[in-house]
Amino acid sequence: MDDLESTYASLRAQITETETRLAALKRQLDSAEKTLAEKGTNETSAATSDGQQSPRKWPLLAEEYRRYGRQMIVPQIGLQGQLKLRSSSVLIVGAGGLGCPAAQYLAGAGVGTLGLVDGDVVEHSNLHRQVLHRTRNVGKLKVDSAIESLKELNPHPKYVAHRAHLTPEDAPEIFKNYDIILDCTDNPATRYLISDTAVLLGKPLVSASALRTEGQLMVLNNPPKPPGEKSGGPCYRCVFPKPPPADSVVSCADGGILGPVVGTMGVLQALEAIKVITGYGSADNTNGGLPASPSLHIFSAYSSPPFRTIRLRPRRANCAACSADATVSLESLRSGSTDYVLFCGSATAPSLLSPEERISAKELQKTFGDGTDGFENRGPCTVIDVRDNVQFDICSLDKSVNIPISKILSSAPQPTSHDGREQSGLPDWVPAEIATGSEGPIYVVCRQGNDSQVAVKKLKELGLDREGSRFIGDIRGGLRAWRDEVDPEFPDY
C-alpha cells in the first residue's frame, strides 16, 4: 500500500512539473506570436526614412493569404469579404455548447476582434459538447479556457475576455464596442436582455438555442434600425412577446443535450455572422445575393428532413423594445429598473410540500439499512423514482420503482378497479402493492427534489395516503442529495 501511495505521489509531482513547464512554453509562444503579429503590422506601414523600403503592395500578410486562401476564393467572400472580417468585431455571450463552435469558426475565419462573455467555470459535464475546453481546464473560467484554445487555432484575432455573467447595468458598455452579437446563452431572462441591448445600440443579433435533439436559429434586428423604424429586422420580443412559464423552461442539465446538435447550431451562428459581416443581403451587396427575409430555422436531428424554416413577421407595432412606443431604454437598463428575472419569472422551483412531508437522504438510508420505516413500522416502504426511463436506466436506488412523472401527470383515473384492488378509479401506473391495503410509507425521489414534490401531491389527490394514515413524502434534494450525503459513488450525470 505504501509503494502504491509513493508511486501515486511521484506521478502527481511529475504531472505538476510538466504542466508548469508547458505553461511556461505557452507564455513564450504567446509572446513570440505577438512579436510576429506586430512585425507583420509594421511591414504594412509606409517606407522607412531612408526611402529604401516601399509600402506593402498587398493588404494582407503573406501568412494570412496562406491561412485564408481557401476561404477567399469562395465568390461570396473574396478579398473584400476577408478584409471586412479582419476589421470586424464580434461578441459571443456564452462560452458553452453554442459559443464554443461559433467562436472556433469565427476565429478560424479571421474575425479581427472576438469577445467572450461568461462567468462560469469548466465542469466535466461540459466536455462532451463544449469543444474548446479541455480536461486539464476543469475548474478554470470558461472564457479563459476558450481563449487559450482559440489562440492556438489562430493568433491573429484580438481576444477579449469578459469574466462575468451579463447584467443589464454592464450590457450597454460591453456591446457598444462590437459590430455584431451572438446569443449563445440558455435562459430566457438573458435572451431578452441581449436582444433589448442589441436593438438599443443598433447591433445585429444571431440567436440560437438547443435542447435534447433539437435546435432553433434566428438572425434578429437585421438590418439594425432604430426603434420605431419599420424597415428594421424584428427583435426577440417581436417573436416572443411573452416569456414561457418559468416552470416550463428545461435546461440542458435536466433535459439533456446531444453534442453534435448544439454544435450544429453554434456553427450555423458563425455562418450567419459571417454573412452579416460580409454584407450578404445588404443594400451594397456586390455578390448578387438576395436579401433574406427574417426566418426561424428549426433543426431536428431525428427528423427527415432535419431542417425546416418558418418566415417571421416584421417588427411588432407594439413591441416594448423596437417599436415607436418602446418602453425599454438604455437608461432603464443602466439603472436596473428593467427587471428581466421578474419579467421571466423565478427559475427557482417553489417548495410545494411542508417540512413534515419531506425527509432527508440519510433518513431514507436508515429505512433501507435497518428494515424499519421510521413511521411506526406500518409495513414495508415503497420508493417511487419519477425520472424518465432513460435516466432510471443510468442509475437508480435499490428497491425503487420507476414511474415517470410524465406518466403520472398525463394519465386519467380508470372507472373501475383492476386486479382485485380495494380502491377503484386508480390509474394503471399505480403499483398493486400500494393500491391494496398496505399501510407502508411511500417515498418519492427524482433527480433534484422538484418533480418528486409534484408527484407526492398527485398521489395524495388519488387518496393513497388513506386520509393521512399513510405517510407519503419526497426526498429533499433528490438523488443529488443521496450522492452528497449517503453514497459518493452514486453516478453524477
Coordinates of C-alpha atoms in Angstrom, one line a residue, residues 56-385:
R56 CA 3.4 47.0 -48.9
K57 CA 1.7 46.1 -52.1
W58 CA -0.8 43.6 -50.6
P59 CA -3.4 44.3 -47.9
L60 CA -2.9 41.0 -46.0
L61 CA 0.2 39.4 -44.6
A62 CA 1.7 36.5 -46.5
E63 CA 0.7 34.2 -43.7
E64 CA -2.9 35.4 -43.9
Y65 CA -3.1 34.7 -47.6
R66 CA -2.0 31.1 -46.9
R67 CA -4.3 30.8 -43.9
Y68 CA -7.5 32.2 -45.5
G69 CA -6.9 31.4 -49.2
R70 CA -9.4 28.6 -49.4
Q71 CA -12.0 30.9 -47.9
M72 CA -11.2 33.9 -50.1
I73 CA -11.6 32.1 -53.4
V74 CA -15.3 31.5 -52.4
P75 CA -17.2 34.0 -54.6
Q76 CA -19.4 35.2 -51.7
I77 CA -16.3 36.1 -49.7
G78 CA -13.4 37.2 -51.9
L79 CA -10.6 39.6 -50.7
Q80 CA -13.1 42.4 -49.8
G81 CA -15.1 40.0 -47.6
Q82 CA -11.9 38.8 -45.9
L83 CA -10.9 42.4 -45.2
K84 CA -14.4 43.0 -43.7
L85 CA -13.9 40.0 -41.4
R86 CA -10.5 41.3 -40.4
S87 CA -11.8 44.7 -39.4
S88 CA -14.9 43.3 -37.7
S89 CA -15.6 42.7 -34.0
V90 CA -17.9 40.0 -32.7
L91 CA -19.2 39.5 -29.2
I92 CA -20.2 36.0 -28.1
V93 CA -22.4 35.8 -25.0
G94 CA -21.9 32.4 -23.5
A95 CA -18.8 30.2 -23.9
G96 CA -20.7 26.9 -23.7
G97 CA -22.1 24.4 -26.2
L98 CA -23.2 27.1 -28.7
G99 CA -20.4 29.6 -28.0
C100 CA -17.5 27.2 -28.4
P101 CA -18.1 26.1 -32.0
A102 CA -19.3 29.6 -33.0
A103 CA -16.1 31.1 -31.6
Q104 CA -14.0 28.4 -33.2
Y105 CA -15.2 29.1 -36.7
L106 CA -15.2 32.8 -36.4
A107 CA -11.6 32.8 -35.1
G108 CA -10.7 30.4 -37.9
A109 CA -12.3 32.7 -40.4
G110 CA -10.2 35.6 -39.4
V111 CA -12.5 37.9 -37.4
G112 CA -10.5 40.9 -36.1
T113 CA -11.8 41.1 -32.6
L114 CA -13.6 38.3 -30.7
G115 CA -15.1 39.0 -27.3
L116 CA -16.5 36.3 -25.0
V117 CA -18.8 36.9 -22.0
D118 CA -19.2 34.1 -19.4
G119 CA -18.9 33.8 -15.6
D120 CA -19.0 30.0 -15.3
V121 CA -16.1 27.6 -14.9
V122 CA -15.4 24.5 -16.9
E123 CA -17.0 21.3 -15.5
H124 CA -16.6 17.7 -16.5
S125 CA -20.2 17.6 -17.7
N126 CA -19.4 20.3 -20.3
L127 CA -16.7 18.5 -22.1
H128 CA -18.8 16.3 -24.4
R129 CA -20.2 19.3 -26.3
Q130 CA -18.2 22.4 -25.4
V131 CA -15.4 21.7 -27.8
L132 CA -13.0 24.5 -26.9
H133 CA -12.5 23.3 -23.3
R134 CA -10.1 20.5 -22.3
T135 CA -10.0 18.1 -19.3
R136 CA -7.0 20.0 -17.9
N137 CA -9.0 23.2 -17.7
V138 CA -11.8 21.8 -15.5
G139 CA -12.3 24.5 -12.8
K140 CA -10.9 27.2 -15.0
L141 CA -13.1 30.1 -16.2
K142 CA -14.7 29.2 -19.5
V143 CA -13.7 32.5 -21.2
D144 CA -10.0 31.9 -20.3
S145 CA -10.2 28.2 -21.3
A146 CA -11.8 29.1 -24.6
I147 CA -9.4 31.9 -25.5
E148 CA -6.5 29.6 -24.7
S149 CA -7.7 27.2 -27.4
L150 CA -8.6 30.0 -29.8
K151 CA -5.1 31.4 -29.7
E152 CA -3.7 28.0 -30.6
L153 CA -6.1 27.9 -33.6
N154 CA -5.4 31.5 -34.8
P155 CA -3.1 34.0 -33.1
H156 CA -4.1 36.9 -35.4
P157 CA -7.5 38.0 -33.9
K158 CA -7.7 40.1 -30.7
Y159 CA -9.4 38.1 -28.0
V160 CA -11.3 40.0 -25.2
A161 CA -12.4 38.2 -22.0
H162 CA -15.4 39.4 -20.1
R163 CA -15.2 37.2 -17.0
A164 CA -18.7 37.7 -15.5
H165 CA -22.4 36.9 -16.2
L166 CA -24.1 39.6 -18.3
T167 CA -26.1 42.1 -16.3
P168 CA -28.4 44.9 -17.5
E169 CA -26.1 47.5 -16.0
D170 CA -23.0 46.2 -17.9
A171 CA -24.5 45.1 -21.2
P172 CA -24.6 48.5 -22.9
E173 CA -20.9 49.3 -22.1
I174 CA -19.8 45.9 -23.3
F175 CA -22.0 45.8 -26.5
K176 CA -21.0 49.2 -27.8
N177 CA -17.5 48.0 -28.8
Y178 CA -18.7 45.3 -31.1
D179 CA -20.3 45.1 -34.6
I180 CA -22.5 42.0 -34.1
I181 CA -23.7 40.0 -31.2
L182 CA -24.2 36.2 -30.8
D183 CA -26.6 35.0 -28.2
C184 CA -25.2 31.6 -27.1
T185 CA -27.0 31.5 -23.7
D186 CA -29.5 29.1 -22.3
N187 CA -32.0 31.1 -20.2
P188 CA -34.9 33.4 -21.2
A189 CA -34.0 36.4 -19.0
T190 CA -30.6 36.8 -20.6
R191 CA -32.0 36.3 -24.1
Y192 CA -34.4 39.3 -23.6
L193 CA -31.6 41.4 -22.1
I194 CA -29.3 40.6 -25.1
S195 CA -31.9 41.4 -27.6
D196 CA -33.0 44.6 -26.0
T197 CA -29.4 45.9 -25.7
A198 CA -28.7 44.9 -29.3
V199 CA -31.8 46.9 -30.5
L200 CA -30.9 50.0 -28.5
L201 CA -27.3 50.0 -29.7
G202 CA -28.1 49.1 -33.3
K203 CA -26.3 45.7 -33.4
P204 CA -27.5 42.7 -35.5
L205 CA -28.1 39.7 -33.3
V206 CA -27.7 36.0 -34.2
S207 CA -29.7 33.9 -31.6
A208 CA -29.7 30.2 -31.2
S209 CA -30.8 27.5 -28.7
A210 CA -30.6 23.8 -28.4
L211 CA -32.1 21.1 -26.2
R212 CA -32.0 17.3 -26.4
T213 CA -32.0 16.7 -30.2
E214 CA -33.5 19.9 -31.5
G215 CA -32.3 23.5 -32.1
Q216 CA -33.5 26.9 -33.3
L217 CA -31.7 29.8 -35.1
M218 CA -32.7 33.4 -35.9
V219 CA -31.0 36.5 -37.2
L220 CA -32.6 39.4 -35.4
N221 CA -32.5 43.2 -35.6
N222 CA -31.1 42.9 -39.2
P223 CA -31.0 45.4 -40.6
P224 CA -30.4 47.1 -37.3
K225 CA -32.6 50.2 -37.5
P226 CA -33.5 52.4 -34.5
P227 CA -36.7 51.7 -32.5
G228 CA -39.7 52.9 -34.5
E229 CA -38.2 52.2 -37.9
K230 CA -40.5 49.6 -39.6
S231 CA -37.8 48.6 -42.0
G232 CA -35.6 47.2 -39.3
G233 CA -35.5 43.5 -38.5
P234 CA -37.7 42.0 -35.8
C235 CA -36.2 41.5 -32.3
Y236 CA -36.6 38.7 -29.8
R237 CA -39.6 40.4 -28.2
C238 CA -41.3 40.6 -31.6
V239 CA -41.0 36.8 -31.9
F240 CA -41.7 36.0 -28.3
P241 CA -43.7 38.9 -26.7
K242 CA -44.2 36.9 -23.5
P243 CA -41.7 34.6 -21.9
P244 CA -42.5 31.0 -21.3
P245 CA -43.8 30.0 -17.9
A246 CA -40.8 29.7 -15.6
D247 CA -41.7 26.1 -14.6
S248 CA -41.8 25.0 -18.3
V249 CA -38.2 26.0 -19.0
V250 CA -36.0 22.9 -19.2
S251 CA -32.2 23.3 -19.0
C252 CA -29.6 21.0 -20.6
A253 CA -28.9 19.7 -17.1
D254 CA -32.5 18.5 -16.8
G255 CA -33.4 17.7 -20.4
G256 CA -30.1 16.6 -21.7
I257 CA -28.3 17.6 -24.9
L258 CA -26.7 15.8 -27.8
G259 CA -23.3 17.4 -28.5
P260 CA -23.5 17.5 -32.4
V261 CA -26.9 19.1 -32.1
V262 CA -25.8 22.1 -30.1
G263 CA -22.6 22.1 -32.2
T264 CA -24.6 22.3 -35.4
M265 CA -26.5 25.4 -34.1
G266 CA -23.3 27.1 -33.0
V267 CA -21.6 26.5 -36.4
L268 CA -24.7 28.0 -38.1
Q269 CA -24.5 31.0 -35.8
A270 CA -20.9 31.5 -37.0
L271 CA -22.1 31.2 -40.7
E272 CA -24.9 33.7 -40.2
A273 CA -22.5 36.1 -38.5
I274 CA -20.0 35.8 -41.5
K275 CA -22.9 36.5 -43.9
V276 CA -23.9 39.7 -42.0
I277 CA -20.3 40.9 -41.7
T278 CA -19.5 40.4 -45.4
G279 CA -22.7 42.2 -46.4
Y280 CA -24.7 39.3 -47.8
G281 CA -28.3 40.5 -48.5
S282 CA -27.4 44.2 -47.7
A283 CA -28.1 47.1 -50.0
D284 CA -24.5 47.4 -51.1
N285 CA -24.0 43.6 -51.5
T286 CA -21.8 43.0 -54.5
N287 CA -22.2 39.3 -54.5
G288 CA -25.6 39.2 -56.2
G289 CA -27.3 37.6 -53.2
L290 CA -31.0 38.5 -52.5
P291 CA -31.9 39.9 -49.1
A292 CA -33.0 37.2 -46.8
S293 CA -36.4 37.6 -45.1
P294 CA -36.2 37.1 -41.3
S295 CA -36.8 33.5 -40.5
L296 CA -36.8 31.0 -37.7
H297 CA -34.8 27.9 -38.7
I298 CA -35.7 24.7 -36.8
F299 CA -33.3 21.7 -36.6
S300 CA -34.4 18.3 -35.5
A301 CA -31.7 15.7 -35.6
Y302 CA -34.0 12.7 -35.8
S303 CA -36.5 14.1 -38.4
S304 CA -36.3 13.8 -42.1
P305 CA -35.6 16.3 -43.4
P306 CA -33.8 17.7 -40.4
F307 CA -34.3 21.4 -41.2
R308 CA -37.5 23.5 -41.7
T309 CA -37.9 27.2 -41.9
I310 CA -40.7 29.5 -40.7
R311 CA -40.8 33.0 -42.0
L312 CA -41.0 35.7 -39.3
R313 CA -43.3 38.7 -39.3
P314 CA -41.8 42.2 -39.4
R315 CA -41.4 44.3 -36.3
R316 CA -44.4 44.3 -34.0
A317 CA -46.2 47.7 -33.8
N318 CA -46.4 47.5 -30.0
C319 CA -43.0 45.9 -29.3
A320 CA -41.6 47.0 -26.0
A321 CA -38.1 47.2 -27.4
C322 CA -38.1 48.2 -31.1
S323 CA -41.4 50.0 -31.8
A324 CA -42.1 53.7 -31.7
D325 CA -43.7 53.3 -28.3
A326 CA -40.8 51.2 -26.8
T327 CA -40.6 51.2 -23.0
V328 CA -37.2 49.7 -22.7
S329 CA -34.3 52.2 -22.9
L330 CA -30.6 52.4 -22.2
E331 CA -31.4 54.4 -19.1
S332 CA -33.8 51.7 -17.8
L333 CA -31.0 49.1 -18.4
R334 CA -28.3 51.1 -16.7
S335 CA -30.5 52.0 -13.7
G336 CA -31.6 48.4 -13.3
S337 CA -35.3 49.3 -13.4
T338 CA -35.8 46.7 -16.2
D339 CA -36.0 43.5 -14.2
Y340 CA -35.6 40.6 -16.5
V341 CA -35.8 37.9 -13.8
L342 CA -39.1 39.3 -12.6
F343 CA -40.3 39.6 -16.3
C344 CA -39.4 35.9 -17.0
G345 CA -40.3 34.6 -13.5
S346 CA -38.1 33.0 -11.0
A347 CA -36.1 29.9 -12.2
T348 CA -36.1 28.6 -8.6
A349 CA -38.7 25.9 -8.2
P350 CA -41.1 26.7 -5.3
S351 CA -41.5 24.3 -2.4
L352 CA -44.8 22.6 -2.8
L353 CA -44.6 20.4 0.4
S354 CA -44.4 21.2 4.0
P355 CA -41.3 20.1 6.0
E356 CA -43.3 17.3 7.5
E357 CA -43.9 15.9 4.1
R358 CA -40.2 15.6 3.2
I359 CA -37.3 13.5 4.6
S360 CA -33.6 13.7 4.1
A361 CA -31.5 11.2 2.1
K362 CA -29.9 10.0 5.4
E363 CA -33.4 9.2 6.8
L364 CA -34.1 7.2 3.7
Q365 CA -30.8 5.3 4.2
K366 CA -31.9 4.3 7.7
T367 CA -35.1 2.9 6.3
F368 CA -33.0 0.7 3.9
G369 CA -30.4 -0.1 6.4
D370 CA -32.3 -1.5 9.4
G371 CA -35.5 -2.7 7.8
T372 CA -37.7 -0.1 9.6
D373 CA -39.5 2.7 8.0
G374 CA -39.3 5.2 10.9
F375 CA -43.1 5.6 10.9
E376 CA -44.2 3.0 13.5
N377 CA -43.4 0.1 11.2
R378 CA -46.7 0.3 9.3
G379 CA -45.4 -2.1 6.6
P380 CA -42.7 -2.2 4.0
C381 CA -41.9 1.1 2.3
T382 CA -42.2 1.8 -1.4
V383 CA -39.7 4.1 -3.2
I384 CA -41.0 5.6 -6.4
D385 CA -38.4 7.2 -8.8

